[in-house]
PDB file of C-alpha atoms in Angstrom:
ATOM      1  CA  UNK D   1      -2.452   0.098  -6.007  1.00 38.00           C
ATOM      2  CA  UNK D   2       0.356   0.847  -3.570  1.00 41.00           C
ATOM      3  CA  UNK D   3       2.686  -1.520  -5.373  1.00 37.00           C
ATOM      4  CA  UNK D   4       2.101   0.117  -8.755  1.00 36.00           C
ATOM      5  CA  UNK D   5       2.636   3.582  -7.250  1.00 38.00           C
ATOM      6  CA  UNK D   6       5.808   2.405  -5.591  1.00 39.00           C
ATOM      7  CA  UNK D   7       7.206   0.877  -8.777  1.00 36.00           C
ATOM      8  CA  UNK D   8       6.435   4.069 -10.664  1.00 37.00           C
ATOM      9  CA  UNK D   9       7.968   6.474  -8.155  1.00 39.00           C
ATOM     10  CA  UNK D  10      11.109   4.596  -7.113  1.00 37.00           C
ATOM     11  CA  UNK D  11      12.194   1.896  -9.572  1.00 31.00           C
ATOM     12  CA  UNK D  12      15.508   1.161  -7.803  1.00 29.00           C
ATOM     13  CA  UNK D  13      13.821   0.496  -4.498  1.00 30.00           C
ATOM     14  CA  UNK D  14      11.635  -2.081  -6.241  1.00 30.00           C
ATOM     15  CA  UNK D  15      14.445  -4.589  -5.773  1.00 29.00           C
ATOM     16  CA  UNK D  16      15.830  -3.303  -2.499  1.00 32.00           C
ATOM     17  CA  UNK D  17      12.708  -2.506  -0.515  1.00 33.00           C
ATOM     18  CA  UNK D  18       9.623  -4.122  -2.001  1.00 36.00           C
ATOM     19  CA  UNK D  19      11.121  -7.535  -2.446  1.00 36.00           C
ATOM     20  CA  UNK D  20      11.910  -9.874   0.411  1.00 38.00           C
ATOM     21  CA  UNK D  21      15.611 -10.043   1.308  1.00 37.00           C
ATOM     22  CA  UNK D  22      16.369 -12.884  -1.128  1.00 36.00           C
ATOM     23  CA  UNK D  23      15.395 -10.687  -4.077  1.00 34.00           C
ATOM     24  CA  UNK D  24      17.378  -7.738  -2.784  1.00 37.00           C
ATOM     25  CA  UNK D  25      20.375 -10.065  -2.562  1.00 36.00           C
ATOM     26  CA  UNK D  26      20.018 -11.319  -6.144  1.00 35.00           C
ATOM     27  CA  UNK D  27      17.143 -13.815  -6.030  1.00 36.00           C
ATOM     28  CA  UNK D  28      14.224 -13.668  -8.428  1.00 33.00           C
ATOM     29  CA  UNK D  29      10.933 -11.876  -7.921  1.00 34.00           C
ATOM     30  CA  UNK D  30       9.081 -15.143  -8.472  1.00 34.00           C
ATOM     31  CA  UNK D  31      10.955 -16.611  -5.499  1.00 37.00           C
ATOM     32  CA  UNK D  32       9.730 -13.721  -3.371  1.00 38.00           C
ATOM     33  CA  UNK D  33       6.124 -14.194  -4.370  1.00 39.00           C
ATOM     34  CA  UNK D  34       6.409 -17.925  -3.731  1.00 41.00           C
ATOM     35  CA  UNK D  35       7.491 -17.242  -0.168  1.00 43.00           C
ATOM     36  CA  UNK D  36      11.211 -17.413  -0.922  1.00 45.00           C
ATOM     37  CA  UNK D  37      11.125 -21.178  -1.121  1.00 46.00           C
ATOM     38  CA  UNK D  38      14.543 -21.422  -2.731  1.00 48.00           C
ATOM     39  CA  UNK D  39      15.783 -23.958  -5.225  1.00 48.00           C
ATOM     40  CA  UNK D  40      16.138 -26.731  -2.664  1.00 51.00           C
ATOM     41  CA  UNK D  41      12.457 -26.880  -1.747  1.00 52.00           C
ATOM     42  CA  UNK D  42      11.057 -26.002  -5.155  1.00 56.00           C
ATOM     43  CA  UNK D  43      12.941 -28.840  -6.853  1.00 60.00           C
ATOM     44  CA  UNK D  44      13.433 -30.968  -3.775  1.00 60.00           C
ATOM     45  CA  UNK D  45      11.395 -33.823  -5.194  1.00 58.00           C
ATOM     46  CA  UNK D  46      14.136 -34.300  -7.805  1.00 66.00           C
ATOM     47  CA  UNK D  47      16.762 -34.770  -5.104  1.00 71.00           C
ATOM     48  CA  UNK D  48      14.755 -36.715  -2.564  1.00 70.00           C
ATOM     49  CA  UNK D  49      14.044 -33.936  -0.058  1.00 75.00           C
ATOM     50  CA  UNK D  50      10.576 -33.415   1.299  1.00 85.00           C
ATOM     51  CA  UNK D  51       8.623 -30.537  -0.309  1.00 90.00           C
ATOM     52  CA  UNK D  52       7.532 -27.767   2.025  1.00 91.00           C
ATOM     53  CA  UNK D  53       3.953 -27.720   3.223  1.00 93.00           C
ATOM     54  CA  UNK D  54       1.651 -24.781   2.610  1.00 94.00           C
ATOM     55  CA  UNK D  55       1.986 -23.773   6.256  1.00 95.00           C
ATOM     56  CA  UNK D  56       5.803 -23.817   6.063  1.00 95.00           C
ATOM     57  CA  UNK D  57       5.679 -21.634   2.961  1.00 95.00           C
ATOM     58  CA  UNK D  58       3.209 -19.287   4.692  1.00 96.00           C
ATOM     59  CA  UNK D  59       5.497 -19.020   7.740  1.00 96.00           C
ATOM     60  CA  UNK D  60       8.480 -18.215   5.535  1.00 96.00           C
ATOM     61  CA  UNK D  61       6.480 -15.616   3.621  1.00 97.00           C
ATOM     62  CA  UNK D  62       5.474 -13.957   6.899  1.00 96.00           C
ATOM     63  CA  UNK D  63       9.109 -13.890   8.037  1.00 97.00           C
ATOM     64  CA  UNK D  64      10.320 -12.483   4.729  1.00 97.00           C
ATOM     65  CA  UNK D  65       7.746  -9.693   4.875  1.00 97.00           C
ATOM     66  CA  UNK D  66       8.746  -8.932   8.459  1.00 96.00           C
ATOM     67  CA  UNK D  67      12.417  -8.758   7.443  1.00 97.00           C
ATOM     68  CA  UNK D  68      11.514  -6.396   4.612  1.00 97.00           C
ATOM     69  CA  UNK D  69       9.517  -4.223   7.012  1.00 97.00           C
ATOM     70  CA  UNK D  70      12.555  -4.192   9.300  1.00 97.00           C
ATOM     71  CA  UNK D  71      14.738  -2.959   6.413  1.00 98.00           C
ATOM     72  CA  UNK D  72      12.277  -0.185   5.545  1.00 98.00           C
ATOM     73  CA  UNK D  73      12.080   0.998   9.149  1.00 98.00           C
ATOM     74  CA  UNK D  74      15.865   0.860   9.562  1.00 97.00           C
ATOM     75  CA  UNK D  75      16.297   2.954   6.407  1.00 98.00           C
ATOM     76  CA  UNK D  76      13.712   5.437   7.688  1.00 97.00           C
ATOM     77  CA  UNK D  77      15.515   5.736  11.025  1.00 97.00           C
ATOM     78  CA  UNK D  78      18.804   6.339   9.173  1.00 97.00           C
ATOM     79  CA  UNK D  79      16.983   8.952   7.042  1.00 97.00           C
ATOM     80  CA  UNK D  80      17.704   7.015   3.853  1.00 97.00           C
ATOM     81  CA  UNK D  81      13.948   7.150   3.232  1.00 97.00           C
ATOM     82  CA  UNK D  82      11.716  10.163   3.754  1.00 97.00           C
ATOM     83  CA  UNK D  83       8.621   9.807   5.910  1.00 97.00           C
ATOM     84  CA  UNK D  84       6.064   9.373   3.131  1.00 97.00           C
ATOM     85  CA  UNK D  85       8.169   6.943   1.117  1.00 97.00           C
ATOM     86  CA  UNK D  86       8.915   4.855   4.204  1.00 97.00           C
ATOM     87  CA  UNK D  87       5.244   4.865   5.142  1.00 97.00           C
ATOM     88  CA  UNK D  88       4.209   3.671   1.696  1.00 97.00           C
ATOM     89  CA  UNK D  89       6.629   0.727   1.914  1.00 97.00           C
ATOM     90  CA  UNK D  90       5.853  -0.043   5.558  1.00 97.00           C
ATOM     91  CA  UNK D  91       2.095  -0.021   4.935  1.00 96.00           C
ATOM     92  CA  UNK D  92       2.614  -2.337   1.975  1.00 97.00           C
ATOM     93  CA  UNK D  93       4.474  -4.861   4.148  1.00 96.00           C
ATOM     94  CA  UNK D  94       1.996  -4.536   7.009  1.00 94.00           C
ATOM     95  CA  UNK D  95      -0.790  -5.301   4.543  1.00 95.00           C
ATOM     96  CA  UNK D  96       1.114  -8.320   3.214  1.00 96.00           C
ATOM     97  CA  UNK D  97       1.816  -9.559   6.746  1.00 94.00           C
ATOM     98  CA  UNK D  98      -1.889  -9.302   7.571  1.00 93.00           C
ATOM     99  CA  UNK D  99      -2.790 -11.138   4.343  1.00 94.00           C
ATOM    100  CA  UNK D 100      -0.598 -14.075   5.380  1.00 94.00           C
ATOM    101  CA  UNK D 101      -2.900 -14.662   8.337  1.00 91.00           C
ATOM    102  CA  UNK D 102      -2.072 -17.140  11.067  1.00 92.00           C
ATOM    103  CA  UNK D 103       1.372 -18.700  11.236  1.00 95.00           C
ATOM    104  CA  UNK D 104       2.985 -21.364  13.385  1.00 95.00           C
ATOM    105  CA  UNK D 105       4.402 -19.146  16.144  1.00 94.00           C
ATOM    106  CA  UNK D 106       7.288 -21.430  17.089  1.00 95.00           C
ATOM    107  CA  UNK D 107       8.383 -22.055  13.512  1.00 96.00           C
ATOM    108  CA  UNK D 108       8.140 -18.331  12.715  1.00 96.00           C
ATOM    109  CA  UNK D 109      10.188 -17.506  15.834  1.00 96.00           C
ATOM    110  CA  UNK D 110      12.859 -19.988  14.744  1.00 96.00           C
ATOM    111  CA  UNK D 111      13.026 -18.572  11.217  1.00 97.00           C
ATOM    112  CA  UNK D 112      13.114 -14.994  12.494  1.00 97.00           C
ATOM    113  CA  UNK D 113      15.790 -15.831  15.081  1.00 96.00           C
ATOM    114  CA  UNK D 114      18.014 -17.089  12.259  1.00 96.00           C
ATOM    115  CA  UNK D 115      17.471 -13.729  10.567  1.00 96.00           C
ATOM    116  CA  UNK D 116      18.313 -11.806  13.738  1.00 95.00           C
ATOM    117  CA  UNK D 117      14.771 -10.849  14.753  1.00 96.00           C
ATOM    118  CA  UNK D 118      13.636 -11.953  18.206  1.00 94.00           C
ATOM    119  CA  UNK D 119      10.493 -11.056  20.173  1.00 92.00           C
ATOM    120  CA  UNK D 120      12.149  -7.916  21.537  1.00 94.00           C
ATOM    121  CA  UNK D 121      13.064  -6.784  18.020  1.00 95.00           C
ATOM    122  CA  UNK D 122       9.497  -7.434  16.832  1.00 93.00           C
ATOM    123  CA  UNK D 123       8.212  -5.190  19.630  1.00 93.00           C
ATOM    124  CA  UNK D 124      10.753  -2.560  18.575  1.00 95.00           C
ATOM    125  CA  UNK D 125       9.496  -2.815  14.962  1.00 95.00           C
ATOM    126  CA  UNK D 126       5.940  -2.348  16.164  1.00 93.00           C
ATOM    127  CA  UNK D 127       6.884   0.802  18.085  1.00 94.00           C
ATOM    128  CA  UNK D 128       8.930   2.125  15.175  1.00 96.00           C
ATOM    129  CA  UNK D 129       5.973   1.603  12.824  1.00 96.00           C
ATOM    130  CA  UNK D 130       3.784   3.545  15.252  1.00 95.00           C
ATOM    131  CA  UNK D 131       6.372   6.373  15.292  1.00 96.00           C
ATOM    132  CA  UNK D 132       6.382   6.455  11.487  1.00 97.00           C
ATOM    133  CA  UNK D 133       2.577   6.686  11.344  1.00 96.00           C
ATOM    134  CA  UNK D 134       2.670   9.524  13.873  1.00 95.00           C
ATOM    135  CA  UNK D 135       5.444  11.334  11.951  1.00 96.00           C
ATOM    136  CA  UNK D 136       3.256  11.184   8.839  1.00 96.00           C
ATOM    137  CA  UNK D 137       0.236  12.585  10.673  1.00 95.00           C
ATOM    138  CA  UNK D 138      -1.715   9.352  10.443  1.00 93.00           C
ATOM    139  CA  UNK D 139      -3.719   7.584  13.102  1.00 91.00           C
ATOM    140  CA  UNK D 140      -1.308   5.521  15.176  1.00 88.00           C
ATOM    141  CA  UNK D 141      -2.375   1.870  15.349  1.00 84.00           C
ATOM    142  CA  UNK D 142      -2.694   0.477  18.851  1.00 82.00           C
ATOM    143  CA  UNK D 143      -1.634  -3.103  19.507  1.00 67.00           C
ATOM    144  CA  UNK D 144      -2.432  -5.436  22.387  1.00 62.00           C
ATOM    145  CA  UNK D 145       0.050  -7.784  24.084  1.00 56.00           C
ATOM    146  CA  UNK D 146      -0.338 -10.351  21.275  1.00 52.00           C
ATOM    147  CA  UNK D 147       0.470  -7.777  18.591  1.00 54.00           C
ATOM    148  CA  UNK D 148      -3.119  -7.572  17.324  1.00 55.00           C
ATOM    149  CA  UNK D 149      -4.666  -4.224  16.533  1.00 53.00           C
ATOM    150  CA  UNK D 150      -6.724  -3.312  19.580  1.00 55.00           C
ATOM    151  CA  UNK D 151      -9.705  -2.546  17.357  1.00 54.00           C
ATOM    152  CA  UNK D 152      -9.349  -6.009  15.786  1.00 48.00           C
ATOM    153  CA  UNK D 153      -9.170  -7.633  19.213  1.00 43.00           C
ATOM    154  CA  UNK D 154     -12.384  -5.821  20.212  1.00 43.00           C
ATOM    155  CA  UNK D 155     -14.113  -6.943  17.008  1.00 36.00           C
ATOM    156  CA  UNK D 156     -12.958 -10.542  17.553  1.00 36.00           C
ATOM    157  CA  UNK D 157     -14.397 -10.579  21.078  1.00 41.00           C
ATOM    158  CA  UNK D 158     -17.739  -9.308  19.825  1.00 40.00           C
ATOM    159  CA  UNK D 159     -17.856 -11.735  16.910  1.00 40.00           C
ATOM    160  CA  UNK D 160     -16.553 -14.807  18.692  1.00 40.00           C
ATOM    161  CA  UNK D 161     -17.656 -14.649  22.297  1.00 37.00           C
TER     162      UNK D 161
END
């Protein structure tokens, strides 16, 4: 798998690039896989706070993956990462983002805004990802106005309408 290859080829980047920002900043890997819930929500029932819903956790996971993709693409632009290494990490995060599925757009926007990523920055990330694919000689994904792959949008129209 891509993750296993990545761990084998660049063990230091395992913490800095493959993990969501909380892990890179000293959190645990289990927090990352749980959507970076943090101690407050995970043990909130002990202190009277409301536990997070599955959709809140999914939204946070999406945002964490997007932040990690942002870090990979920034490092590639700064030439900290070579093309192929950046592509491996970026593809991993794109796959994870797609696995998350649908999120609450407003809640995700709020979370991302707190992390410094607005709609304009998301569009910039999309274009940067396309540049990386092109630089690696791969087919450049095309996105529609909603950020969906154009081929996916075509398939959805055929299947749904």
